[in-house]
JSON list of C-alpha atoms in Angstrom, two decimals:
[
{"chain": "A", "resi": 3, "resn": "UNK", "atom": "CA", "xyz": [-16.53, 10.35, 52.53]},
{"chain": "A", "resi": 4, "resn": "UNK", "atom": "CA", "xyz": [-20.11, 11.08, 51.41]},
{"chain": "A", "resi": 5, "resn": "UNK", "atom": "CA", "xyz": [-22.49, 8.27, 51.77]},
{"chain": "A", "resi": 6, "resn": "UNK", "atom": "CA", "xyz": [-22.73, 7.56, 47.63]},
{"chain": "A", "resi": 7, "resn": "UNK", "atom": "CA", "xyz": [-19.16, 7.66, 47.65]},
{"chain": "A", "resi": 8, "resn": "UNK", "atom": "CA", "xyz": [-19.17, 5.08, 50.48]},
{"chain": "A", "resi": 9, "resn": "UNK", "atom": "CA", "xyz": [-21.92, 3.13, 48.50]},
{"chain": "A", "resi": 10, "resn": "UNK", "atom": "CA", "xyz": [-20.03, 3.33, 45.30]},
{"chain": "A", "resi": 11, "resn": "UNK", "atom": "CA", "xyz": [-16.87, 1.89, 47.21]},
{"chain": "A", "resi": 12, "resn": "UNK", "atom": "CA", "xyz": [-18.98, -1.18, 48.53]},
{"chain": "A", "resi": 13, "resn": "UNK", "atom": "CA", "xyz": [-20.53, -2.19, 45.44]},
{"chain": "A", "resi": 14, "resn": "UNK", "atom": "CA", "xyz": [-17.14, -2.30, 43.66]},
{"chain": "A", "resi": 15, "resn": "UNK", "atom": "CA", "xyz": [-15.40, -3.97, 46.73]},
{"chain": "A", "resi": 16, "resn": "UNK", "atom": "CA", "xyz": [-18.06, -6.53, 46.59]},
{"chain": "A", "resi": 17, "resn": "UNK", "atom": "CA", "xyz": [-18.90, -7.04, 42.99]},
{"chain": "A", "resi": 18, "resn": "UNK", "atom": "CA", "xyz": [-17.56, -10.37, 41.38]},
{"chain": "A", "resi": 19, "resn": "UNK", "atom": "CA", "xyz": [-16.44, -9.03, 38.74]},
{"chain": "A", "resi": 20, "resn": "UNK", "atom": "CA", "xyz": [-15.64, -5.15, 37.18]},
{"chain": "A", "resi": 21, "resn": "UNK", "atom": "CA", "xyz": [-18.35, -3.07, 36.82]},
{"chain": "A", "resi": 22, "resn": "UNK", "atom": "CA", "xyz": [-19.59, -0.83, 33.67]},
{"chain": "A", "resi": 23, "resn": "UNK", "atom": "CA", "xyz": [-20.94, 2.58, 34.52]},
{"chain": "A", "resi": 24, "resn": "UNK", "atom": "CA", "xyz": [-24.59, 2.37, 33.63]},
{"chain": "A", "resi": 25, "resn": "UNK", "atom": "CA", "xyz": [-24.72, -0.60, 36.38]},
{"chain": "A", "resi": 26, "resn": "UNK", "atom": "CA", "xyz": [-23.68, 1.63, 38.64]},
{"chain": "A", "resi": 27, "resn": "UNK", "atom": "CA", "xyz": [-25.62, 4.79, 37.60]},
{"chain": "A", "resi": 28, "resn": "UNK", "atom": "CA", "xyz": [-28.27, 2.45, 37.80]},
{"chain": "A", "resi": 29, "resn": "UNK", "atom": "CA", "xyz": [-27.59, 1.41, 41.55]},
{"chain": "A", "resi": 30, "resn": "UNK", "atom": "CA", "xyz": [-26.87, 4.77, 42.74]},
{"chain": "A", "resi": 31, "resn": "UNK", "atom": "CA", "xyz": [-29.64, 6.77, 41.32]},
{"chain": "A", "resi": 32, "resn": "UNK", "atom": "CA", "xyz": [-29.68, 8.65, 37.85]},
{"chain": "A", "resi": 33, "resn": "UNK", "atom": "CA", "xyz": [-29.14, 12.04, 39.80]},
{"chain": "A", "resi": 34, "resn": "UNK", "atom": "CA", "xyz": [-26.00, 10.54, 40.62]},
{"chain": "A", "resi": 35, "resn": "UNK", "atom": "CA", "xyz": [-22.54, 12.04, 38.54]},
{"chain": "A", "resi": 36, "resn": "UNK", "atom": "CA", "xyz": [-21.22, 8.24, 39.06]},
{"chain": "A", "resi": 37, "resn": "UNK", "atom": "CA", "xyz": [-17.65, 9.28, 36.68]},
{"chain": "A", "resi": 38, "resn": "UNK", "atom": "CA", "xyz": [-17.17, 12.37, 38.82]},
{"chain": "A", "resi": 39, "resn": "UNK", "atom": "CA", "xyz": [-17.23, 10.06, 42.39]},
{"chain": "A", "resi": 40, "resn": "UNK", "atom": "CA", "xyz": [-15.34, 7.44, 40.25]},
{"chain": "A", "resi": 41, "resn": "UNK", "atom": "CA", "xyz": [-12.45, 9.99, 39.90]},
{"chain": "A", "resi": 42, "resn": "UNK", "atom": "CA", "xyz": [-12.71, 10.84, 43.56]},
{"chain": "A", "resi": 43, "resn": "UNK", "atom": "CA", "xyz": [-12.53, 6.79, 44.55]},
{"chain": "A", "resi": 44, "resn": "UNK", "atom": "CA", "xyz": [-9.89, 6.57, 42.24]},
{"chain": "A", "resi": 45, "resn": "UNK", "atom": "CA", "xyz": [-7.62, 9.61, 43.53]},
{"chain": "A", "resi": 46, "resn": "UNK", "atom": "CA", "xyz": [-8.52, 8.63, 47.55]},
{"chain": "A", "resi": 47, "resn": "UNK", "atom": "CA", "xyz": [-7.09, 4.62, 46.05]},
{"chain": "A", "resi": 48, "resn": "UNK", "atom": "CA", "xyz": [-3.95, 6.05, 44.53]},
{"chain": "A", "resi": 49, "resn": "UNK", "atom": "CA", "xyz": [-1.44, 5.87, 46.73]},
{"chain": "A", "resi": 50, "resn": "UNK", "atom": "CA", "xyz": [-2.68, 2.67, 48.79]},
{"chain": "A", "resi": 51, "resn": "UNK", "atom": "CA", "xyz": [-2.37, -1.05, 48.78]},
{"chain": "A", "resi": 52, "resn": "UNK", "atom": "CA", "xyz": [-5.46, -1.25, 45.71]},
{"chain": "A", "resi": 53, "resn": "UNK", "atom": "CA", "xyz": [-6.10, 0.91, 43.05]},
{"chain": "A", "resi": 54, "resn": "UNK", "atom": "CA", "xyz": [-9.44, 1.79, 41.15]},
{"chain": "A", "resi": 55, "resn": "UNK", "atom": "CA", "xyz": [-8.84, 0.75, 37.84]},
{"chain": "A", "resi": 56, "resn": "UNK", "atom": "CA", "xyz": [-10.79, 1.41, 34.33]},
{"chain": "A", "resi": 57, "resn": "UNK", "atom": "CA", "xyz": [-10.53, -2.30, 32.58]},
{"chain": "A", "resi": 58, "resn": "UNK", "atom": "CA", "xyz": [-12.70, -2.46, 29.03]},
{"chain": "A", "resi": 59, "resn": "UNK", "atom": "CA", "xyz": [-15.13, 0.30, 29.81]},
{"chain": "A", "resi": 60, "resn": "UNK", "atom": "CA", "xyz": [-15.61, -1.34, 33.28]},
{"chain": "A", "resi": 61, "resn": "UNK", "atom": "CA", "xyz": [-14.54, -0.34, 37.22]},
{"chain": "A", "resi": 62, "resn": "UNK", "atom": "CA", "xyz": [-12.83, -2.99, 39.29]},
{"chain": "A", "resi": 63, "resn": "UNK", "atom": "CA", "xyz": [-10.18, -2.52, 42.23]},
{"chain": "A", "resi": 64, "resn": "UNK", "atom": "CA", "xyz": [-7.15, -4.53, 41.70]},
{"chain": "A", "resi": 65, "resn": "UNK", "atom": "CA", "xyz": [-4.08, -4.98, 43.96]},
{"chain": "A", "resi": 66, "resn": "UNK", "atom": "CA", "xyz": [-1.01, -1.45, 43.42]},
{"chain": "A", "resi": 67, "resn": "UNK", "atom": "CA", "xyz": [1.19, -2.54, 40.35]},
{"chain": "A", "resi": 68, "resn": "UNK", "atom": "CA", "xyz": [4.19, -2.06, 42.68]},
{"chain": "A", "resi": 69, "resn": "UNK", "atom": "CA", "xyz": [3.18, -4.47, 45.38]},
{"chain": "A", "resi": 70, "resn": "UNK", "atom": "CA", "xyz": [1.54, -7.62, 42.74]},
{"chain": "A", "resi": 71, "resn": "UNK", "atom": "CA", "xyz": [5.51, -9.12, 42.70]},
{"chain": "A", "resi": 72, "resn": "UNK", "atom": "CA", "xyz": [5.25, -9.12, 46.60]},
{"chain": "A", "resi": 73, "resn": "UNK", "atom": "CA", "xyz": [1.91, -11.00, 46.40]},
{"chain": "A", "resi": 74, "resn": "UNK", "atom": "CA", "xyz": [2.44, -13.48, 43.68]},
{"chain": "A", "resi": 75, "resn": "UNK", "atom": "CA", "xyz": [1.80, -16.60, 44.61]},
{"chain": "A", "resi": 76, "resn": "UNK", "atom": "CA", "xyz": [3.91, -19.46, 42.35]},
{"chain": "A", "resi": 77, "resn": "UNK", "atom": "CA", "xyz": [1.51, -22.09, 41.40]},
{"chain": "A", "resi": 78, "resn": "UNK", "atom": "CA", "xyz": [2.21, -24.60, 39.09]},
{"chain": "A", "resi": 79, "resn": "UNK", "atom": "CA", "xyz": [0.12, -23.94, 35.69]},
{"chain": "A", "resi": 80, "resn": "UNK", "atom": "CA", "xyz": [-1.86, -26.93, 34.67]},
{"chain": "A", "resi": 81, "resn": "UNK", "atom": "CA", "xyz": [-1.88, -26.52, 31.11]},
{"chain": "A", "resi": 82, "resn": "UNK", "atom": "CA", "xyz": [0.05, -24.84, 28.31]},
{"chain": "A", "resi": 83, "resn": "UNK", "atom": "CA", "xyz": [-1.68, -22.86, 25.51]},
{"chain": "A", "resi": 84, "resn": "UNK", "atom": "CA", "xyz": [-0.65, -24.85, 22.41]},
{"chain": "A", "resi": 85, "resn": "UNK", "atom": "CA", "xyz": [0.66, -22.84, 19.66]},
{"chain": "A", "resi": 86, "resn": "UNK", "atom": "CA", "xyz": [-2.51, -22.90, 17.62]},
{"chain": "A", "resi": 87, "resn": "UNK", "atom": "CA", "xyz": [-4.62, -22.11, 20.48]},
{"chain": "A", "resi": 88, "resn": "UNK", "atom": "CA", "xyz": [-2.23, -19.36, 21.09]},
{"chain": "A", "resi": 89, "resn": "UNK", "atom": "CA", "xyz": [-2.16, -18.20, 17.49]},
{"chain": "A", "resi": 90, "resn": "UNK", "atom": "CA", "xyz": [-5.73, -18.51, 16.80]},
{"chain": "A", "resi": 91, "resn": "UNK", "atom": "CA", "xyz": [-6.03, -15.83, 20.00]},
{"chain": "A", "resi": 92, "resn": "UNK", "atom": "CA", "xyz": [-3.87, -13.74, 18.57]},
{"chain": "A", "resi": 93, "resn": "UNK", "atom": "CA", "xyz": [-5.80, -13.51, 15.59]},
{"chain": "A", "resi": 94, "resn": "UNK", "atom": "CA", "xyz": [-8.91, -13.48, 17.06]},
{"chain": "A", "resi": 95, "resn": "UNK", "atom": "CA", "xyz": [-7.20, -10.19, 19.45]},
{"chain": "A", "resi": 96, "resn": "UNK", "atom": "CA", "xyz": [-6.18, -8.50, 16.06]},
{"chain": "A", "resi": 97, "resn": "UNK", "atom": "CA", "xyz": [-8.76, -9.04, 13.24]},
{"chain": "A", "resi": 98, "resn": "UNK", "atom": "CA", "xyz": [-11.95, -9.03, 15.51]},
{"chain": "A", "resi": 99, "resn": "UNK", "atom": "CA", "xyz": [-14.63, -9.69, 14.45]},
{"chain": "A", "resi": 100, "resn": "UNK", "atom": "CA", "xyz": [-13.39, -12.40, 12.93]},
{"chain": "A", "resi": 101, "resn": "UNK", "atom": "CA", "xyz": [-14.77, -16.04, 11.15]},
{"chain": "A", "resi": 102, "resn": "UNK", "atom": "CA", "xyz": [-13.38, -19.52, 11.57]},
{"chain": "A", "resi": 103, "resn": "UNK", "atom": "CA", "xyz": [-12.89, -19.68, 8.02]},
{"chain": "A", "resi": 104, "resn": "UNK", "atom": "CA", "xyz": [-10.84, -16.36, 8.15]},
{"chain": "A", "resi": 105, "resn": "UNK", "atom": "CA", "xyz": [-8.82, -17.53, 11.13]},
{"chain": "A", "resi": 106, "resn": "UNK", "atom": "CA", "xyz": [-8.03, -20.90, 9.05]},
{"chain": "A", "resi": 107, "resn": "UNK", "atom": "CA", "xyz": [-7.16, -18.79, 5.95]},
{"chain": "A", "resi": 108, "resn": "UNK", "atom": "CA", "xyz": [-4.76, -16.38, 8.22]},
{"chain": "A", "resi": 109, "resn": "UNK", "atom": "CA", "xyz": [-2.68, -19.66, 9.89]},
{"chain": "A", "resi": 110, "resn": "UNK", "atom": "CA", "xyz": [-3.41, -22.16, 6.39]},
{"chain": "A", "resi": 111, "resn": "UNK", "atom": "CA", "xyz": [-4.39, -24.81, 8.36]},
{"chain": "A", "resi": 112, "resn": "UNK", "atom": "CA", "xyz": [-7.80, -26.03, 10.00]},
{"chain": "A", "resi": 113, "resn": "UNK", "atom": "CA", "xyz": [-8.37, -25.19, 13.41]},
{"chain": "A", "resi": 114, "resn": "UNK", "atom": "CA", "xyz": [-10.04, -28.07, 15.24]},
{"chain": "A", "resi": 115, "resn": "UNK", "atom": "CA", "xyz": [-13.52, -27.08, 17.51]},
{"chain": "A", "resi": 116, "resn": "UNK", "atom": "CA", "xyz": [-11.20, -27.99, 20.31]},
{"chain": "A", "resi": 117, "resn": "UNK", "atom": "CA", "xyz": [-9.37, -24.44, 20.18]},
{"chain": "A", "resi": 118, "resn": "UNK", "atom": "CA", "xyz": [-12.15, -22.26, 20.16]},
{"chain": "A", "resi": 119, "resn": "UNK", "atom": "CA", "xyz": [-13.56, -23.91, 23.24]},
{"chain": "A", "resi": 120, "resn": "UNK", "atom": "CA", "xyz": [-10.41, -23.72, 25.13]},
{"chain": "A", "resi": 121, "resn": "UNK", "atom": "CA", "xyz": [-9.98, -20.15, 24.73]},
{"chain": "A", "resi": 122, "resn": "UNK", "atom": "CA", "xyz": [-14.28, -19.51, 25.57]},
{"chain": "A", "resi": 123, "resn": "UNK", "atom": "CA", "xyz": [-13.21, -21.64, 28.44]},
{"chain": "A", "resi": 124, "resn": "UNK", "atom": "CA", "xyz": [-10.72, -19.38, 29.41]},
{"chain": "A", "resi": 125, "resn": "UNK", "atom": "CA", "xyz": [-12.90, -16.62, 29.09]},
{"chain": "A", "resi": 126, "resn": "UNK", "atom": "CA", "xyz": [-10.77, -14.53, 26.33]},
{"chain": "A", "resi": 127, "resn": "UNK", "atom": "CA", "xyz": [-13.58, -15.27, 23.23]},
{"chain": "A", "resi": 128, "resn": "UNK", "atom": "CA", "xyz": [-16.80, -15.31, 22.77]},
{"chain": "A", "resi": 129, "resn": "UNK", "atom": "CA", "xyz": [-19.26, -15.47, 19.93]},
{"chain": "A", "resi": 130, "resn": "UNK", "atom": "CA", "xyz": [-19.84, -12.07, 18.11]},
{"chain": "A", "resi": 131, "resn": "UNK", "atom": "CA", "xyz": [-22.75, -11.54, 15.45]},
{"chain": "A", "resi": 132, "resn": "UNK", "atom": "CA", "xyz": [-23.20, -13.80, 12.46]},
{"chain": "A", "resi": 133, "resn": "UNK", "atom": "CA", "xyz": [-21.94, -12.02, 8.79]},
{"chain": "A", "resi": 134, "resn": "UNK", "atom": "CA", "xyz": [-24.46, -10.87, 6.64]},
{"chain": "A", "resi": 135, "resn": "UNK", "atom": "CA", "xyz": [-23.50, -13.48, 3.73]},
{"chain": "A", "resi": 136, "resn": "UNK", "atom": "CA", "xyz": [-23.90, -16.84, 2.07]},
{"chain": "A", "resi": 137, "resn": "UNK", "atom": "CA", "xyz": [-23.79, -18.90, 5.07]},
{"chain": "A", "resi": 138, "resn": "UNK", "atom": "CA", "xyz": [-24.18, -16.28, 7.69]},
{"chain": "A", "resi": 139, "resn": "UNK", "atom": "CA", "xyz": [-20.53, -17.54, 9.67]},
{"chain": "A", "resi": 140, "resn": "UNK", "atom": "CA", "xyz": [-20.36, -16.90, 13.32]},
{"chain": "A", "resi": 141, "resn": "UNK", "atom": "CA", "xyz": [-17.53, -14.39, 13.85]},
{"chain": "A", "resi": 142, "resn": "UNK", "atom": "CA", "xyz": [-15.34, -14.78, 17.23]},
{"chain": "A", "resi": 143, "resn": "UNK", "atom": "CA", "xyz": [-14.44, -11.59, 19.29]},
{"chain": "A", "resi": 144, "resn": "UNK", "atom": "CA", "xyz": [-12.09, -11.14, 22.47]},
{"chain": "A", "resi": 145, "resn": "UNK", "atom": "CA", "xyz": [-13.81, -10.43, 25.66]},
{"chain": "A", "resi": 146, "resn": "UNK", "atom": "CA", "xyz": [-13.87, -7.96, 28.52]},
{"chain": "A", "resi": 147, "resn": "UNK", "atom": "CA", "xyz": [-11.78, -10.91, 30.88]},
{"chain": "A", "resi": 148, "resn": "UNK", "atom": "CA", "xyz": [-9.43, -11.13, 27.89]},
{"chain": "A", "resi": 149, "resn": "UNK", "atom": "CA", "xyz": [-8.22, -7.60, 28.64]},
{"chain": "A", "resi": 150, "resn": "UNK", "atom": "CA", "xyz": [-8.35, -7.68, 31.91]},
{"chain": "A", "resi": 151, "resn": "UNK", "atom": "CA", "xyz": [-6.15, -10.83, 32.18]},
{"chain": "A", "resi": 152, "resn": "UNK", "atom": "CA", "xyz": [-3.65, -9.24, 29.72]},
{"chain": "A", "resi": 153, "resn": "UNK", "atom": "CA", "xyz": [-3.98, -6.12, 31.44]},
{"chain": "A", "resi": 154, "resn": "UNK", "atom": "CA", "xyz": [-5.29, -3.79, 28.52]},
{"chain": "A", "resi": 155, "resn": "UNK", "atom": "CA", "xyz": [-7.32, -1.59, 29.13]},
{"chain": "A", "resi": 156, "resn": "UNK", "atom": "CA", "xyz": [-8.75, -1.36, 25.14]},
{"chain": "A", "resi": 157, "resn": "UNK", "atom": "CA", "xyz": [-7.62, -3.31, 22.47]},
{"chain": "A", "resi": 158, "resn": "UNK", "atom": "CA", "xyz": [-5.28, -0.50, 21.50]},
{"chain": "A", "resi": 159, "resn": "UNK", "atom": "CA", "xyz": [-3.31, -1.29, 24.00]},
{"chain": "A", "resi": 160, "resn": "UNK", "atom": "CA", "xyz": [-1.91, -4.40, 22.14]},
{"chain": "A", "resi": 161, "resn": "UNK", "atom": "CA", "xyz": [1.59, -4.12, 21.07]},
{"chain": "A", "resi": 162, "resn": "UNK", "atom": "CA", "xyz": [1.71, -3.30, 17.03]},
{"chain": "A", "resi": 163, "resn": "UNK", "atom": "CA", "xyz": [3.89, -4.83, 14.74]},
{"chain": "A", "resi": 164, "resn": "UNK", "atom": "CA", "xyz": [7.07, -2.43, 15.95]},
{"chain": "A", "resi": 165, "resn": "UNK", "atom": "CA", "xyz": [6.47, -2.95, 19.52]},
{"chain": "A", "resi": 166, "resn": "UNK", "atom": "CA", "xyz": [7.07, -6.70, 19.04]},
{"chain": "A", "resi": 167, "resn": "UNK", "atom": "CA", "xyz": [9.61, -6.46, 16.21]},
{"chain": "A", "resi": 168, "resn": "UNK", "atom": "CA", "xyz": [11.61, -4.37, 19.65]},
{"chain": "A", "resi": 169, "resn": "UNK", "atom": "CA", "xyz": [10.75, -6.99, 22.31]},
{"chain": "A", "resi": 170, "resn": "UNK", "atom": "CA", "xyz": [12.45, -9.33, 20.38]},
{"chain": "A", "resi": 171, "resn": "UNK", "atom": "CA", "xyz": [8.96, -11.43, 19.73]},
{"chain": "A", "resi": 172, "resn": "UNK", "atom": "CA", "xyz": [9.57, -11.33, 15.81]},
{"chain": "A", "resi": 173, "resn": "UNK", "atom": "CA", "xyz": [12.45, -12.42, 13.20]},
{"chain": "A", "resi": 174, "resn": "UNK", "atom": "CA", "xyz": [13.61, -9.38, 12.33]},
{"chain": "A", "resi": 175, "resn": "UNK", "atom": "CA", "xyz": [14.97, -11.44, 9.00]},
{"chain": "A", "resi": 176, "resn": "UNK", "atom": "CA", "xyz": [13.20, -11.26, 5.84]},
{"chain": "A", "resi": 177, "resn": "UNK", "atom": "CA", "xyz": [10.74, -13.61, 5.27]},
{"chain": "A", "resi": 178, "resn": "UNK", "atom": "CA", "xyz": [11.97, -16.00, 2.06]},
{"chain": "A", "resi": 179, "resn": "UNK", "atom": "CA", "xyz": [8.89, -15.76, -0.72]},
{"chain": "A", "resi": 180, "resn": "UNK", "atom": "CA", "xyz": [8.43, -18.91, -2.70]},
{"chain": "A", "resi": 181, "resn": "UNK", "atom": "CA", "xyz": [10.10, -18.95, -6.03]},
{"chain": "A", "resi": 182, "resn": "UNK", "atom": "CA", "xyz": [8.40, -19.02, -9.52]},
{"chain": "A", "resi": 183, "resn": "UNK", "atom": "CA", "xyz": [8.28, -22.16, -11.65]},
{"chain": "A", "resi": 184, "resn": "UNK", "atom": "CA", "xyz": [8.47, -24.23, -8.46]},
{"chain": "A", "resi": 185, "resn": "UNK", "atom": "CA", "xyz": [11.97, -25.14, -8.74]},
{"chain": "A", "resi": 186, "resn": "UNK", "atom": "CA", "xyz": [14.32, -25.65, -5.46]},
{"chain": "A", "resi": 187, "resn": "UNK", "atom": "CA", "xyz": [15.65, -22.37, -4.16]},
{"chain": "A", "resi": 188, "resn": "UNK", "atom": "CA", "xyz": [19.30, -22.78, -5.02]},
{"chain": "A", "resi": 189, "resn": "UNK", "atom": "CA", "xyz": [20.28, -20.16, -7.61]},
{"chain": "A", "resi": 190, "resn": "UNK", "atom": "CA", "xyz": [21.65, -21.70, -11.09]},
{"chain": "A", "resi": 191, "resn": "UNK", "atom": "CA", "xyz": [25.33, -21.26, -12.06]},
{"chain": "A", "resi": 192, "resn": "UNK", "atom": "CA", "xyz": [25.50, -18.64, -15.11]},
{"chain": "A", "resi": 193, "resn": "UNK", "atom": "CA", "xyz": [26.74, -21.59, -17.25]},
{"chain": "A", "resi": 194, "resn": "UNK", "atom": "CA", "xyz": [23.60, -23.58, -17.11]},
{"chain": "A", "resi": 195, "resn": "UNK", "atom": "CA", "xyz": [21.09, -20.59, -17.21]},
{"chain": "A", "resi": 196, "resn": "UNK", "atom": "CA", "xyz": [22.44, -19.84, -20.53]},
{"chain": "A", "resi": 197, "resn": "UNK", "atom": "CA", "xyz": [22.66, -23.24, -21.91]}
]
């Protein structure tokens, strides 16, 4: 193993968190072809206990998929995502950027501050650039930890409407549409429509 190759392997083993390329690059010296020894880390990791994986444009070493069940360590979980905590991230995760008043338009109800901080204290959203109109609103995007912890490794990588439709996630049952003129949804007898 080369020395920047050893060097590249220390930085990631002792980083907090994933690293991007450029921080690396940066580290290692610009003479450096930092994606060609990333390929070599990651082919010398692939068959062991860890694995050098790409996570939202950033390097991290995580534990082999086949040996995380062996690992797992049951701890009870604290709190529960509420449903419009978990809705508003999905949301968020599929219209990105997006505004509060958007998000509120998509679910047709107000989402309370509350929400919003939950999932920044999570560290799945963050703030993303302010719209250019009346108002400038603050638009909400996912973060780099919110793939990670979902295990994408782009925002691709979230299931589309027929992936969930096959998990079983949605109603595969048509949605009932509201009925013109107000009235209740039970269909008139032929005798009074024509009266």
């Amino acid at each position: 193993m080369t020395p920047r190759l050893r060097l590249l392997e220390a930085m990631l083993f002792a980083s907090p968190e994933p690293l991007d390329a450029r921080t690396l690059e940066n580290r290692l010296g610009s003479d450096t072809e930092v994606g060609g020894l990333l390929a070599d880390l990651a082919a010398h990791y692939a068959d062991r206990g860890i694995n050098l994986v790409h996570v939202g444009g950033r390097w991290s070493f995580r534990t082999a998929p086949d040996l995380a069940d062996k690992l797992r360590v049951d701890a009870e979980v604290q709190k529960k995502l509420s449903r419009a905590t978990t809705e508003t991230l999905a949301i968020i995760a599929y219209h990105q950027p997006v505004t509060r008043g958007e998000i509120e338009s998509i679910r047709g109800v107000a989402t309370s501050k509350g929400t919003l901080d939950i999932l920044m204290e999570a560290g799945w959203v963050r703030p993303g650039k302010r719209r250019e109109t009346p108002g400038r609103p603050l638009t909400w995007i996912t973060t780099d930890g919110f793939l990670d912890h979902f295990g994408l490794e782009s925002l691709r990588d979230l299931p589309n409407l027929d992936d969930l439709k096959a998990s079983g996630l949605l109603d595969p049952r048509p949605v009932l549409t509201s009925i013109a003129g107000g009235g209740d949804a039970t269909p008139a007898r032929e005798d009074e429509a024509e009266g």
